[in-house]
Structure formats: structure tokens, C-alpha cells
GROMACS .gro file of C-alpha atoms in nm:
model
  440
    1MET     CA    1  -0.001   0.001   0.000
    2ARG     CA    2   0.163   0.322  -0.117
    3ARG     CA    3   0.100   0.682  -0.004
    4ILE     CA    4  -0.105   0.585   0.297
    5GLY     CA    5  -0.372   0.840   0.395
    6LYS     CA    6  -0.597   0.877   0.697
    7GLU     CA    7  -0.880   0.736   0.488
    8ASP     CA    8  -0.689   0.404   0.456
    9GLU     CA    9  -0.715   0.340   0.832
   10GLY     CA   10  -0.921   0.031   0.938
   11THR     CA   11  -0.938  -0.349   0.954
   12TYR     CA   12  -0.821  -0.559   0.663
   13VAL     CA   13  -0.939  -0.928   0.628
   14CYS     CA   14  -0.761  -1.206   0.437
   15THR     CA   15  -0.975  -1.508   0.333
   16ALA     CA   16  -0.835  -1.844   0.213
   17ARG     CA   17  -1.060  -2.101   0.035
   18ASN     CA   18  -1.034  -2.455  -0.112
   19VAL     CA   19  -1.266  -2.753  -0.167
   20TYR     CA   20  -1.260  -2.837   0.200
   21GLY     CA   21  -1.367  -2.494   0.327
   22PHE     CA   22  -1.225  -2.152   0.410
   23ASP     CA   23  -1.053  -1.958   0.689
   24THR     CA   24  -0.999  -1.586   0.760
   25ALA     CA   25  -0.751  -1.365   0.942
   26SER     CA   26  -0.759  -0.989   1.003
   27GLY     CA   27  -0.512  -0.708   1.065
   28GLN     CA   28  -0.558  -0.352   1.204
   29LEU     CA   29  -0.407  -0.045   1.024
   30ILE     CA   30  -0.370   0.276   1.223
   31VAL     CA   31  -0.254   0.588   1.034
   32LYS     CA   32  -0.090   0.865   1.238
   33ALA     CA   33  -0.111   1.220   1.104
   34ARG     CA   34   0.218   1.370   0.987
   35ARG     CA   35   0.356   1.626   1.222
   36VAL     CA   36   0.322   1.988   1.101
   37ASP     CA   37   0.557   2.236   1.262
   38PRO     CA   38   0.519   2.577   1.089
   39ILE     CA   39   0.800   2.830   1.074
   40SER     CA   40   0.761   3.203   1.011
   41VAL     CA   41   1.048   3.427   0.899
   42SER     CA   42   1.057   3.806   0.939
   43VAL     CA   43   1.328   4.053   0.826
   44SER     CA   44   1.382   4.416   0.919
   45PRO     CA   45   1.405   4.639   0.727
   46LYS     CA   46   1.244   4.522   0.401
   47VAL     CA   47   1.403   4.803   0.188
   48LEU     CA   48   1.719   4.985   0.289
   49HIS     CA   49   1.869   5.297   0.123
   50VAL     CA   50   2.238   5.349   0.203
   51PRO     CA   51   2.501   5.583   0.052
   52LEU     CA   52   2.816   5.421  -0.086
   53ASN     CA   53   3.098   5.341   0.159
   54GLN     CA   54   2.855   5.321   0.453
   55SER     CA   55   2.738   5.023   0.660
   56ALA     CA   56   2.416   4.830   0.600
   57GLN     CA   57   2.244   4.568   0.814
   58PHE     CA   58   1.937   4.340   0.791
   59THR     CA   59   1.812   4.135   1.086
   60CYS     CA   60   1.637   3.805   1.019
   61ARG     CA   61   1.430   3.629   1.288
   62ALA     CA   62   1.207   3.318   1.285
   63LYS     CA   63   0.926   3.171   1.495
   64SER     CA   64   0.923   2.790   1.526
   65ALA     CA   65   0.831   2.539   1.799
   66THR     CA   66   1.135   2.329   1.709
   67ASP     CA   67   1.498   2.398   1.628
   68TYR     CA   68   1.560   2.583   1.305
   69THR     CA   69   1.840   2.732   1.092
   70LEU     CA   70   1.867   3.070   0.917
   71LYS     CA   71   2.058   3.126   0.595
   72TRP     CA   72   2.117   3.440   0.390
   73THR     CA   73   2.165   3.424   0.008
   74ARG     CA   74   2.213   3.672  -0.273
   75GLY     CA   75   1.882   3.679  -0.460
   76MET     CA   76   1.707   3.347  -0.412
   77HIS     CA   77   1.997   3.100  -0.415
   78GLY     CA   78   2.318   3.294  -0.498
   79ALA     CA   79   2.632   3.313  -0.289
   80LEU     CA   80   2.692   3.623  -0.079
   81PRO     CA   81   2.943   3.865  -0.243
   82ASP     CA   82   3.271   3.962  -0.084
   83GLY     CA   83   3.235   4.201   0.207
   84VAL     CA   84   2.898   4.057   0.325
   85GLU     CA   85   2.881   3.870   0.657
   86SER     CA   86   2.598   3.662   0.800
   87VAL     CA   87   2.602   3.579   1.173
   88ASN     CA   88   2.302   3.444   1.369
   89GLY     CA   89   2.058   3.578   1.115
   90VAL     CA   90   2.212   3.926   1.096
   91LEU     CA   91   2.342   4.026   0.750
   92THR     CA   92   2.608   4.297   0.774
   93ILE     CA   93   2.792   4.499   0.509
   94LYS     CA   94   3.052   4.725   0.674
   95ASN     CA   95   3.154   4.918   0.359
   96THR     CA   96   2.892   4.919   0.086
   97GLN     CA   97   3.004   4.909  -0.277
   98ILE     CA   98   2.816   4.904  -0.608
   99ILE     CA   99   2.833   4.520  -0.620
  100HIS     CA  100   2.641   4.495  -0.295
  101GLY     CA  101   2.321   4.655  -0.431
  102GLY     CA  102   2.026   4.424  -0.509
  103THR     CA  103   1.813   4.167  -0.332
  104TYR     CA  104   1.898   3.926  -0.050
  105THR     CA  105   1.687   3.638   0.083
  106CYS     CA  106   1.675   3.496   0.438
  107THR     CA  107   1.552   3.133   0.452
  108GLY     CA  108   1.446   2.965   0.774
  109LYS     CA  109   1.414   2.585   0.799
  110ASN     CA  110   1.309   2.337   1.065
  111SER     CA  111   1.266   1.962   1.033
  112PHE     CA  112   0.934   1.988   0.852
  113ASN     CA  113   0.891   2.329   0.684
  114ASP     CA  114   1.069   2.634   0.555
  115ASP     CA  115   0.992   3.005   0.495
  116MET     CA  116   1.178   3.286   0.324
  117VAL     CA  117   1.174   3.667   0.297
  118THR     CA  118   1.345   3.877   0.029
  119VAL     CA  119   1.472   4.231   0.100
  120GLN     CA  120   1.627   4.499  -0.117
  121LEU     CA  121   1.942   4.709  -0.068
  122ARG     CA  122   1.963   5.033  -0.265
  123LEU     CA  123   2.291   5.220  -0.286
  124GLY     CA  124   2.408   5.567  -0.377
  125VAL     CA  125   2.252   5.912  -0.402
  126THR     CA  126   1.947   5.973  -0.623
  127LYS     CA  127   1.871   6.326  -0.744
  128PRO     CA  128   1.531   6.458  -0.641
  129GLN     CA  129   1.231   6.481  -0.871
  130VAL     CA  130   0.953   6.717  -0.766
  131PHE     CA  131   0.582   6.682  -0.829
  132VAL     CA  132   0.322   6.949  -0.750
  133SER     CA  133  -0.053   6.897  -0.763
  134PRO     CA  134  -0.250   7.061  -0.906
  135ALA     CA  135  -0.039   7.217  -1.182
  136SER     CA  136  -0.265   7.521  -1.166
  137LEU     CA  137  -0.570   7.615  -0.959
  138SER     CA  138  -0.843   7.871  -1.022
  139VAL     CA  139  -1.058   7.971  -0.724
  140LYS     CA  140  -1.287   8.255  -0.623
  141GLU     CA  141  -1.200   8.512  -0.361
  142GLY     CA  142  -1.282   8.380  -0.013
  143ASP     CA  143  -1.246   8.013  -0.112
  144SER     CA  144  -0.981   7.787   0.029
  145ALA     CA  145  -0.688   7.654  -0.178
  146GLN     CA  146  -0.437   7.378  -0.122
  147PHE     CA  147  -0.134   7.256  -0.313
  148ARG     CA  148   0.058   6.935  -0.242
  149CYS     CA  149   0.428   6.888  -0.314
  150SER     CA  150   0.600   6.551  -0.316
  151ALA     CA  151   0.948   6.441  -0.421
  152SER     CA  152   1.145   6.126  -0.485
  153GLY     CA  153   1.516   6.080  -0.427
  154PHE     CA  154   1.772   5.952  -0.179
  155PRO     CA  155   1.841   6.067   0.083
  156ALA     CA  156   1.482   6.185   0.130
  157PRO     CA  157   1.469   6.541  -0.009
  158VAL     CA  158   1.387   6.843   0.206
  159LEU     CA  159   1.082   7.031   0.069
  160GLN     CA  160   1.034   7.410   0.080
  161TRP     CA  161   0.769   7.635  -0.070
  162HIS     CA  162   0.853   7.981  -0.207
  163GLY     CA  163   0.722   8.230  -0.460
  164GLY     CA  164   0.396   8.423  -0.465
  165PRO     CA  165   0.341   8.795  -0.532
  166GLY     CA  166   0.678   8.970  -0.527
  167GLY     CA  167   0.856   8.638  -0.483
  168ARG     CA  168   0.752   8.597  -0.119
  169LEU     CA  169   0.489   8.377   0.043
  170PRO     CA  170   0.192   8.584   0.172
  171PRO     CA  171   0.153   8.586   0.552
  172GLU     CA  172  -0.183   8.409   0.508
  173ALA     CA  173  -0.017   8.115   0.333
  174LYS     CA  174   0.039   7.810   0.558
  175SER     CA  175   0.342   7.611   0.450
  176SER     CA  176   0.405   7.268   0.599
  177ASN     CA  177   0.736   7.157   0.458
  178GLY     CA  178   0.717   6.829   0.641
  179ASN     CA  179   0.426   6.699   0.435
  180GLY     CA  180   0.464   6.938   0.141
  181LEU     CA  181   0.132   7.120   0.181
  182LEU     CA  182   0.073   7.486   0.094
  183THR     CA  183  -0.270   7.602   0.220
  184PHE     CA  184  -0.482   7.917   0.200
  185ASP     CA  185  -0.792   7.931   0.426
  186ALA     CA  186  -0.947   8.224   0.235
  187VAL     CA  187  -0.773   8.344  -0.078
  188LYS     CA  188  -0.755   8.704  -0.183
  189LYS     CA  189  -0.684   8.858  -0.520
  190ILE     CA  190  -0.342   8.965  -0.395
  191HIS     CA  191  -0.252   8.597  -0.347
  192GLU     CA  192  -0.266   8.530  -0.721
  193GLY     CA  193   0.065   8.424  -0.874
  194ALA     CA  194   0.314   8.145  -0.925
  195TYR     CA  195   0.428   7.929  -0.632
  196PHE     CA  196   0.727   7.696  -0.641
  197CYS     CA  197   0.826   7.388  -0.439
  198THR     CA  198   1.197   7.310  -0.410
  199ALA     CA  199   1.339   6.970  -0.313
  200SER     CA  200   1.700   6.930  -0.212
  201ASN     CA  201   1.928   6.647  -0.101
  202LEU     CA  202   2.295   6.556  -0.132
  203GLY     CA  203   2.251   6.483  -0.501
  204ASP     CA  204   2.095   6.805  -0.634
  205ILE     CA  205   1.827   7.072  -0.602
  206ALA     CA  206   1.509   7.050  -0.812
  207SER     CA  207   1.209   7.285  -0.835
  208THR     CA  208   0.873   7.290  -1.001
  209GLY     CA  209   0.573   7.516  -0.958
  210THR     CA  210   0.204   7.586  -0.989
  211PHE     CA  211  -0.015   7.886  -1.051
  212LEU     CA  212  -0.291   8.016  -0.825
  213ASN     CA  213  -0.556   8.218  -1.011
  214VAL     CA  214  -0.805   8.412  -0.800
  215SER     CA  215  -1.108   8.521  -0.998
  216ALA     CA  216  -1.327   8.821  -0.943
  217PRO     CA  217  -1.674   8.864  -1.101
  218GLY     CA  218  -1.634   8.855  -1.478
  219SER     CA  219  -1.500   8.630  -1.748
  220VAL     CA  220  -1.148   8.554  -1.641
  221PRO     CA  221  -0.911   8.367  -1.872
  222ILE     CA  222  -0.897   7.989  -1.847
  223ILE     CA  223  -0.576   7.835  -1.979
  224THR     CA  224  -0.503   7.496  -2.135
  225VAL     CA  225  -0.143   7.397  -2.218
  226THR     CA  226  -0.011   7.086  -2.387
  227PRO     CA  227   0.209   6.911  -2.295
  228SER     CA  228   0.264   6.988  -1.927
  229LEU     CA  229   0.586   6.788  -1.920
  230LEU     CA  230   0.811   6.742  -2.223
  231THR     CA  231   1.139   6.551  -2.249
  232VAL     CA  232   1.356   6.591  -2.558
  233SER     CA  233   1.714   6.507  -2.657
  234GLU     CA  234   1.969   6.779  -2.715
  235ASP     CA  235   1.926   6.952  -3.055
  236GLU     CA  236   1.565   6.830  -3.093
  237GLU     CA  237   1.262   7.061  -3.112
  238ALA     CA  238   1.052   7.150  -2.806
  239LEU     CA  239   0.699   7.273  -2.874
  240PHE     CA  240   0.434   7.387  -2.623
  241GLU     CA  241   0.082   7.509  -2.715
  242CYS     CA  242  -0.109   7.743  -2.486
  243THR     CA  243  -0.474   7.830  -2.547
  244ALA     CA  244  -0.699   8.051  -2.332
  245LYS     CA  245  -1.069   8.130  -2.312
  246GLY     CA  246  -1.204   8.459  -2.182
  247ASP     CA  247  -1.405   8.767  -2.262
  248PRO     CA  248  -1.254   8.981  -2.388
  249PRO     CA  249  -1.004   8.742  -2.552
  250PRO     CA  250  -0.699   8.732  -2.325
  251THR     CA  251  -0.346   8.820  -2.421
  252ILE     CA  252  -0.115   8.516  -2.404
  253ARG     CA  253   0.246   8.552  -2.297
  254TRP     CA  254   0.525   8.296  -2.241
  255SER     CA  255   0.795   8.350  -1.978
  256ARG     CA  256   1.054   8.147  -1.795
  257GLU     CA  257   1.064   8.076  -1.423
  258LYS     CA  258   1.423   8.184  -1.398
  259GLY     CA  259   1.569   8.430  -1.649
  260GLN     CA  260   1.483   8.507  -2.010
  261LEU     CA  261   1.349   8.275  -2.279
  262PRO     CA  262   1.629   8.101  -2.473
  263GLN     CA  263   1.766   8.280  -2.777
  264SER     CA  264   1.665   7.982  -2.985
  265SER     CA  265   1.297   8.017  -2.883
  266TYR     CA  266   1.006   8.167  -3.075
  267SER     CA  267   0.665   8.243  -2.928
  268ALA     CA  268   0.351   8.363  -3.108
  269ASN     CA  269  -0.022   8.292  -3.094
  270GLY     CA  270   0.021   8.083  -2.778
  271LEU     CA  271   0.294   7.862  -2.929
  272LEU     CA  272   0.639   7.833  -2.770
  273ARG     CA  273   0.900   7.674  -2.994
  274ILE     CA  274   1.262   7.608  -2.888
  275PHE     CA  275   1.494   7.476  -3.158
  276PRO     CA  276   1.762   7.359  -3.135
  277THR     CA  277   1.744   7.277  -2.765
  278ARG     CA  278   2.036   7.280  -2.522
  279PRO     CA  279   2.059   7.118  -2.176
  280GLU     CA  280   2.057   7.461  -2.016
  281ASP     CA  281   1.713   7.526  -2.176
  282GLY     CA  282   1.557   7.274  -1.936
  283GLY     CA  283   1.338   7.410  -1.657
  284ALA     CA  284   0.998   7.562  -1.589
  285TYR     CA  285   0.810   7.782  -1.835
  286VAL     CA  286   0.492   7.977  -1.759
  287CYS     CA  287   0.209   8.061  -1.997
  288THR     CA  288   0.011   8.362  -1.871
  289ALA     CA  289  -0.323   8.477  -2.013
  290ALA     CA  290  -0.460   8.815  -1.905
  291ASN     CA  291  -0.760   9.035  -1.977
  292ALA     CA  292  -0.947   9.311  -1.793
  293PHE     CA  293  -1.108   9.056  -1.558
  294GLY     CA  294  -0.808   8.859  -1.441
  295VAL     CA  295  -0.504   8.649  -1.509
  296ASP     CA  296  -0.456   8.275  -1.545
  297GLY     CA  297  -0.128   8.094  -1.560
  298TYR     CA  298  -0.002   7.743  -1.627
  299LEU     CA  299   0.344   7.610  -1.560
  300VAL     CA  300   0.511   7.347  -1.779
  301THR     CA  301   0.840   7.165  -1.744
  302LEU     CA  302   1.097   7.102  -2.017
  303ILE     CA  303   1.368   6.838  -1.972
  304VAL     CA  304   1.654   6.840  -2.223
  305GLU     CA  305   1.867   6.526  -2.206
  306ARG     CA  306   2.232   6.575  -2.297
  307ASP     CA  307   2.348   6.386  -2.608
  308THR     CA  308   2.632   6.160  -2.493
  309SER     CA  309   2.633   5.939  -2.803
  310VAL     CA  310   2.962   5.859  -2.978
  311ALA     CA  311   3.018   5.771  -3.343
  312PRO     CA  312   3.112   5.408  -3.404
  313THR     CA  313   3.459   5.265  -3.473
  314ALA     CA  314   3.533   4.927  -3.627
  315LEU     CA  315   3.843   4.705  -3.649
  316VAL     CA  316   3.865   4.363  -3.818
  317SER     CA  317   4.132   4.126  -3.700
  318PRO     CA  318   4.324   3.966  -3.845
  319ALA     CA  319   4.323   4.205  -4.136
  320ASN     CA  320   4.482   3.945  -4.368
  321GLN     CA  321   4.496   3.571  -4.329
  322THR     CA  322   4.559   3.266  -4.547
  323VAL     CA  323   4.412   2.920  -4.484
  324GLU     CA  324   4.419   2.590  -4.667
  325GLU     CA  325   4.117   2.475  -4.852
  326GLY     CA  326   3.879   2.279  -4.625
  327ALA     CA  327   3.989   2.452  -4.305
  328SER     CA  328   3.779   2.702  -4.106
  329VAL     CA  329   3.868   3.068  -4.068
  330GLN     CA  330   3.735   3.336  -3.833
  331LEU     CA  331   3.722   3.716  -3.861
  332SER     CA  332   3.653   3.929  -3.548
  333CYS     CA  333   3.501   4.274  -3.574
  334GLN     CA  334   3.564   4.490  -3.268
  335VAL     CA  335   3.338   4.796  -3.248
  336THR     CA  336   3.292   5.086  -3.008
  337GLY     CA  337   3.026   5.358  -2.988
  338ASP     CA  338   2.737   5.490  -2.781
  339PRO     CA  339   2.474   5.367  -2.821
  340ASP     CA  340   2.618   5.023  -2.904
  341PRO     CA  341   2.650   5.000  -3.282
  342SER     CA  342   2.475   4.732  -3.485
  343ILE     CA  343   2.712   4.501  -3.677
  344HIS     CA  344   2.659   4.378  -4.039
  345TRP     CA  345   2.892   4.160  -4.248
  346THR     CA  346   2.918   4.169  -4.629
  347LYS     CA  347   3.153   4.035  -4.891
  348VAL     CA  348   3.282   4.260  -5.167
  349GLY     CA  349   3.140   4.148  -5.505
  350ASP     CA  350   2.960   3.843  -5.368
  351LYS     CA  351   2.702   3.724  -5.119
  352LEU     CA  352   2.750   3.536  -4.795
  353THR     CA  353   2.654   3.171  -4.819
  354ASP     CA  354   2.545   2.894  -4.580
  355ASN     CA  355   2.902   2.817  -4.472
  356HIS     CA  356   2.939   3.177  -4.343
  357VAL     CA  357   2.824   3.176  -3.981
  358ILE     CA  358   2.776   3.511  -3.804
  359PHE     CA  359   2.755   3.555  -3.425
  360GLU     CA  360   2.753   3.915  -3.310
  361GLY     CA  361   3.093   4.051  -3.422
  362LEU     CA  362   3.236   3.717  -3.533
  363LEU     CA  363   3.227   3.582  -3.890
  364GLN     CA  364   3.330   3.216  -3.927
  365ILE     CA  365   3.389   3.057  -4.267
  366GLN     CA  366   3.346   2.680  -4.236
  367GLU     CA  367   3.534   2.445  -4.472
  368ALA     CA  368   3.669   2.728  -4.682
  369THR     CA  369   3.698   2.690  -5.060
  370LYS     CA  370   3.853   2.903  -5.330
  371GLU     CA  371   3.511   3.073  -5.374
  372ASP     CA  372   3.547   3.209  -5.019
  373GLU     CA  373   3.855   3.415  -5.107
  374GLY     CA  374   3.808   3.788  -5.106
  375MET     CA  375   3.748   4.100  -4.896
  376TYR     CA  376   3.494   4.090  -4.613
  377VAL     CA  377   3.348   4.414  -4.475
  378CYS     CA  378   3.224   4.478  -4.119
  379VAL     CA  379   2.977   4.768  -4.103
  380ALA     CA  380   2.912   4.930  -3.760
  381GLN     CA  381   2.624   5.175  -3.736
  382ASN     CA  382   2.448   5.383  -3.469
  383LYS     CA  383   2.261   5.715  -3.474
  384LYS     CA  384   2.593   5.905  -3.487
  385GLY     CA  385   2.709   5.749  -3.813
  386VAL     CA  386   2.850   5.449  -3.997
  387GLN     CA  387   3.202   5.300  -3.989
  388GLN     CA  388   3.340   4.998  -4.174
  389ALA     CA  389   3.654   4.785  -4.163
  390ASN     CA  390   3.788   4.520  -4.401
  391GLY     CA  391   3.947   4.183  -4.371
  392ILE     CA  392   4.102   3.977  -4.653
  393VAL     CA  393   4.088   3.597  -4.669
  394SER     CA  394   4.310   3.391  -4.905
  395VAL     CA  395   4.250   3.018  -4.959
  396THR     CA  396   4.528   2.788  -5.082
  397THR     CA  397   4.478   2.444  -5.235
  398SER     CA  398   4.733   2.165  -5.180
  399VAL     CA  399   4.778   1.953  -5.497
  400PRO     CA  400   5.079   1.705  -5.499
  401PRO     CA  401   5.331   1.770  -5.777
  402THR     CA  402   5.352   1.553  -6.090
  403ALA     CA  403   5.635   1.547  -6.348
  404LEU     CA  404   5.644   1.423  -6.708
  405VAL     CA  405   5.969   1.419  -6.912
  406SER     CA  406   5.939   1.427  -7.289
  407PRO     CA  407   6.064   1.242  -7.482
  408THR     CA  408   6.120   0.954  -7.242
  409ASN     CA  409   6.383   0.791  -7.470
  410GLN     CA  410   6.601   0.960  -7.728
  411THR     CA  411   6.898   0.850  -7.939
  412VAL     CA  412   7.129   1.111  -8.098
  413GLU     CA  413   7.470   1.122  -8.257
  414GLU     CA  414   7.762   1.231  -8.051
  415GLY     CA  415   7.807   1.608  -8.063
  416ALA     CA  416   7.440   1.679  -8.134
  417THR     CA  417   7.214   1.899  -7.920
  418VAL     CA  418   6.958   1.731  -7.694
  419ILE     CA  419   6.647   1.900  -7.555
  420LEU     CA  420   6.445   1.736  -7.275
  421SER     CA  421   6.114   1.892  -7.160
  422CYS     CA  422   5.987   1.848  -6.798
  423VAL     CA  423   5.614   1.929  -6.759
  424VAL     CA  424   5.502   1.970  -6.391
  425THR     CA  425   5.168   2.032  -6.215
  426GLY     CA  426   5.079   2.108  -5.853
  427ASP     CA  427   4.952   2.379  -5.619
  428PRO     CA  428   5.147   2.562  -5.507
  429TYR     CA  429   5.352   2.545  -5.829
  430PRO     CA  430   5.647   2.304  -5.777
  431SER     CA  431   6.013   2.399  -5.814
  432ILE     CA  432   6.206   2.207  -6.087
  433GLU     CA  433   6.550   2.057  -6.047
  434TRP     CA  434   6.737   1.841  -6.302
  435LYS     CA  435   6.967   1.558  -6.197
  436ARG     CA  436   7.157   1.295  -6.398
  437LEU     CA  437   7.103   0.939  -6.290
  438VAL     CA  438   7.428   0.747  -6.319
  439VAL     CA  439   7.373   0.380  -6.398
  440HIS     CA  440   7.663   0.140  -6.322
   0.00000   0.00000   0.00000
């Protein structure tokens, strides 16, 4: 009986019969339940942010009615890297390096069960990114208003509100830098303007803003801007479109949070175009619409990513090589560039065939023949350009030499001239040497 279960428990009877009668015997089967001893593993902390060259520590504990073991691994089953120690469930890194970042798993085991918890170690300083909600707010005089600022980054950024009419927060504004809130209990027309939230940590300082519009009776402008956040690469075009409703039609004007609009910018009819863009053009831009009844504003953010790409280079090695027919030959194309260039192999004046095997930058010619002789070109290409390099392959054939002397027999008179011709074949072409065979 295999894989006994509790349902198999009971009395089993064996009966024997023949022509003279029968007899029985019985046996009792008792099934005991398998022992279940749960184990529960906990680790503190679950996620840890640590600057480089600092210490980091995770503490692993387990609850179990019976004896258990604790083991730390890199990821799920990997070995711990150098500089990481595990003692009595405590994982310690005294001097964090880049290689130490990632996930670690603590596994607890007893005689019957196991449990595991995975934690994450994040290293280094992350520049802050700031988010303000809402991007703009229009309220009536006497209403309340609230803006919320949040930021990501490590170490945790410090938040601070600034701005407002004249560049200073009004006395009525309540700023809670701890939770990033900027609150007005009862707004006034004088509170109207742009407000900015700044986040700072060891990595950098970042700022973004919002616009508070306080409307009085009348048809104040209402602004719509697309997009609110735009990311472009250096030298690309940046285009924002600002439209506004109001009576009378409002006047639309673009400005920059800090300083003048870039020299490469053009603004008209609500459009702001910057081309070509430069990294220093990144930042906050404000579209303002004004008429006799009020002002509305909308802040947008432009991010210009610096172009760090590098044109490709290519080098084929060996540049020249000679192999015998039937052998295999390999050409290696070494390329550099950012982003990584794509690699393409061609043959001058011919196509690659089935015996040409390509793997990334390697070209292998299997069982080379005379048809495989020639120049092979490696082409490396990325968005910065194209570069090519050449390699030449020569294939030699080995044919044993043969020699034929004509005529094979010749009789002449003494003093006459004799001409013997030796015809040879072979690859490479054989050298010829005449010798006289002296017969005794």
C-alpha cells in the first residue's frame, strides 16, 4: 500500500478457500497524522537605502516550535558577495560598494517546513524629482486653496515652498514643509501668482511650480497647455501650445521661471518653440493669459537630455589571413560607440553563403573553398554614423606535384644537341631541379 492516507485506516481481512472450506484472518491499520511544525520568518528592514561606503544591516528572525536554521543568500539562491557577513541571522555589510546593491533572501528551515523573505538594498545618491498637484488652480475670492508637493530621491529630499506675489509667500499662506502642503484658508486677489516647491538632497536641487488664479466677477481667462511635461534630446525641437478662453479674449504671453526665454525660442499665438534645444534650456516655463477681468497661468516643465552618443569605430582582426582549402577561418570585428553599434557583415562582389556563420561581431567561414577568397566588410552603425573595416581571406589548395619528361627515350649522334622537356603540375607550383642518374 503506497502513499497511505488517513482514509486508509481500518481493519483488513484475508480469506483463504479450497474444496474443504475456508478460513480468515484480520489485521488492524492505524494511520498517524504527519507532524506539522510551521516556521515564520521576518526581516527588518524590507528596503534599505544606504550611501556608498557606509554600513548596512538586515536582521532576520524566525518563529518555530522546534529547532531551526537561518541562511542568507544573494537573490534566491546565490552566494553572498565579498564584504557581506551573516552571523546568527544578521546580514552585515561594513563598507557598501556598487556590487552589494540588489536583493537578499533569508531562509528559515526546521525539520518539517521552511519560509523565506526577500529584501532589497539600494545604494548611492538619487537626485530629487519634484511633483506638484494641481499644476494650476483657479478659485474665487474667499475660497480655500491647497497645493501638495512631493518628491522622490535619496536621501529623502527636504521640501520648501517659495514664490507668490513679489517672490515671497503671503503671511496668510500656511506652508508645511514636512508633508509638502501649501494652504490658503481664504484666498484674496493679492494671493494670485506662481508658487514653487523646491526639493534638495545631497544629489541636487530641483524645483517645479504651480499657478494660483483668484477670480473676481467677470469672465477671467482659463488656460489649457499641452504638454505639461516634455522630455527631448539635445538639438531636438521642443513645442508647447497654450490656449485661453475669456471675454474679452486674453493676451497670451510665455515666460521662464528663472531668467529670459532661450535665444533659440520663438513664441507667437500661444505657441512656444525652442529649436535647437540645449541642456541649459531645461526648466519651468509659464504661460500667462490676461484680460481686464483677471489672469490665469499654467506652468510646464521642459527636460533636455544631454546627447552623450559617440560615433562608431570598427576594427577587423586579423586584417589578412591565409588558410588551406577545407579549413575554417574566423574574422573578429571589434566595435565601439554609444549607443552600441549594430554590426553587419558583407563580402565585396559576392553574397555570404550557408558556410558563413555570423555571431555578433564574429564571422566564421566553415570548410573554406577558393570561392570564399576575397574581402569581407564589417559595417558598424548607430545614430551618430557608420564606420566599416575590411578583412582579406586567401584560400590555398594543396595539390601534390607531378612530373612528365618528354621524350622519355632519345637517341642522338655524338656532338648533337639534346632538348628534354619536364612538364610539372601542382599547387602551389612546384620548383624544378634536373639531376643525372648514373647507372653502373
